[in-house]
GROMACS .gro file of C-alpha atoms in nm:
model
  102
    1UNK     CA    1   3.402   9.676 -15.693
    2UNK     CA    2   3.486   9.462 -15.546
    3UNK     CA    3   3.776   9.584 -15.329
    4UNK     CA    4   3.497   9.784 -15.181
    5UNK     CA    5   3.432   9.586 -14.872
    6UNK     CA    6   3.201   9.614 -14.592
    7UNK     CA    7   3.298   9.843 -14.321
    8UNK     CA    8   3.289   9.708 -13.977
    9UNK     CA    9   3.099   9.886 -13.689
   10UNK     CA   10   3.329   9.959 -13.422
   11UNK     CA   11   3.083   9.886 -13.107
   12UNK     CA   12   3.076  10.186 -12.850
   13UNK     CA   13   3.111  10.004 -12.511
   14UNK     CA   14   2.873  10.242 -12.310
   15UNK     CA   15   2.878  10.219 -11.919
   16UNK     CA   16   2.540  10.101 -11.827
   17UNK     CA   17   2.430  10.228 -11.456
   18UNK     CA   18   2.239  10.060 -11.275
   19UNK     CA   19   1.923  10.148 -11.057
   20UNK     CA   20   2.167  10.132 -10.698
   21UNK     CA   21   2.377  10.382 -10.872
   22UNK     CA   22   2.109  10.612 -11.000
   23UNK     CA   23   1.957  10.590 -10.668
   24UNK     CA   24   2.286  10.653 -10.506
   25UNK     CA   25   2.314  10.972 -10.690
   26UNK     CA   26   1.963  11.167 -10.598
   27UNK     CA   27   1.946  11.330 -10.322
   28UNK     CA   28   1.605  11.205 -10.086
   29UNK     CA   29   1.372  11.428 -10.162
   30UNK     CA   30   1.392  11.298 -10.571
   31UNK     CA   31   1.473  10.918 -10.349
   32UNK     CA   32   1.123  10.925 -10.222
   33UNK     CA   33   0.953  11.149 -10.542
   34UNK     CA   34   1.008  10.832 -10.722
   35UNK     CA   35   0.933  10.584 -10.462
   36UNK     CA   36   0.567  10.782 -10.494
   37UNK     CA   37   0.526  10.714 -10.861
   38UNK     CA   38   0.596  10.367 -10.905
   39UNK     CA   39   0.363  10.295 -10.551
   40UNK     CA   40   0.118  10.469 -10.792
   41UNK     CA   41   0.181  10.305 -11.051
   42UNK     CA   42   0.078  10.004 -10.934
   43UNK     CA   43  -0.272  10.135 -10.783
   44UNK     CA   44  -0.562  10.103 -10.947
   45UNK     CA   45  -0.709  10.448 -11.115
   46UNK     CA   46  -1.052  10.420 -10.913
   47UNK     CA   47  -0.943  10.306 -10.645
   48UNK     CA   48  -0.737  10.623 -10.643
   49UNK     CA   49  -0.972  10.855 -10.722
   50UNK     CA   50  -1.238  10.722 -10.460
   51UNK     CA   51  -0.913  10.764 -10.194
   52UNK     CA   52  -0.848  11.134 -10.327
   53UNK     CA   53  -1.302  11.154 -10.298
   54UNK     CA   54  -1.232  11.060  -9.942
   55UNK     CA   55  -0.972  11.324  -9.911
   56UNK     CA   56  -1.116  11.616  -9.992
   57UNK     CA   57  -1.423  11.577  -9.800
   58UNK     CA   58  -1.209  11.490  -9.393
   59UNK     CA   59  -1.055  11.839  -9.511
   60UNK     CA   60  -1.336  11.956  -9.578
   61UNK     CA   61  -1.342  12.012  -9.986
   62UNK     CA   62  -1.628  11.820 -10.146
   63UNK     CA   63  -1.480  11.638 -10.460
   64UNK     CA   64  -1.552  11.818 -10.765
   65UNK     CA   65  -1.874  11.747 -10.948
   66UNK     CA   66  -1.927  11.893 -11.312
   67UNK     CA   67  -2.189  12.091 -11.352
   68UNK     CA   68  -2.475  11.914 -11.579
   69UNK     CA   69  -2.528  12.117 -11.893
   70UNK     CA   70  -2.856  12.184 -12.032
   71UNK     CA   71  -2.733  12.038 -12.404
   72UNK     CA   72  -2.664  11.682 -12.202
   73UNK     CA   73  -3.000  11.788 -11.912
   74UNK     CA   74  -3.185  11.746 -12.245
   75UNK     CA   75  -3.037  11.430 -12.430
   76UNK     CA   76  -3.088  11.218 -12.131
   77UNK     CA   77  -3.436  11.307 -12.122
   78UNK     CA   78  -3.490  11.234 -12.488
   79UNK     CA   79  -3.340  10.899 -12.454
   80UNK     CA   80  -3.509  10.783 -12.136
   81UNK     CA   81  -3.830  10.551 -12.173
   82UNK     CA   82  -3.648  10.429 -12.565
   83UNK     CA   83  -3.736  10.752 -12.629
   84UNK     CA   84  -4.110  10.817 -12.532
   85UNK     CA   85  -4.096  11.208 -12.558
   86UNK     CA   86  -3.778  11.211 -12.813
   87UNK     CA   87  -3.950  11.429 -13.130
   88UNK     CA   88  -4.108  11.648 -12.832
   89UNK     CA   89  -3.755  11.715 -12.674
   90UNK     CA   90  -3.605  11.776 -13.081
   91UNK     CA   91  -3.931  12.030 -13.160
   92UNK     CA   92  -3.839  12.243 -12.844
   93UNK     CA   93  -3.468  12.234 -12.900
   94UNK     CA   94  -3.567  12.290 -13.298
   95UNK     CA   95  -3.782  12.641 -13.126
   96UNK     CA   96  -3.500  12.773 -12.918
   97UNK     CA   97  -3.251  12.709 -13.184
   98UNK     CA   98  -3.459  12.933 -13.431
   99UNK     CA   99  -3.523  13.213 -13.179
  100UNK     CA  100  -3.178  13.249 -13.137
  101UNK     CA  101  -3.139  13.229 -13.505
  102UNK     CA  102  -3.406  13.534 -13.586
   0.00000   0.00000   0.00000
């Protein structure tokens, strides 16, 4: 058993590619896209969203505002004023659900 020694692993020599070499291999469009991605990653997401909304409003398109569905509207009503109308709204929801089931 002593004659089975550990085999020494041969290290593979790989050629490391520097970023300058990567950039020289890319065409101009890819270089510009890479620069844009790097700049966008540095920008705060909140500021980026605000800038997109302003840009959309300047070209005439409004920013996307999701329509509020009825369930979220009723939930907000129920939670206003520390849940003062909670039981009233829950009975309303219960009636609607029972009506749909029958």
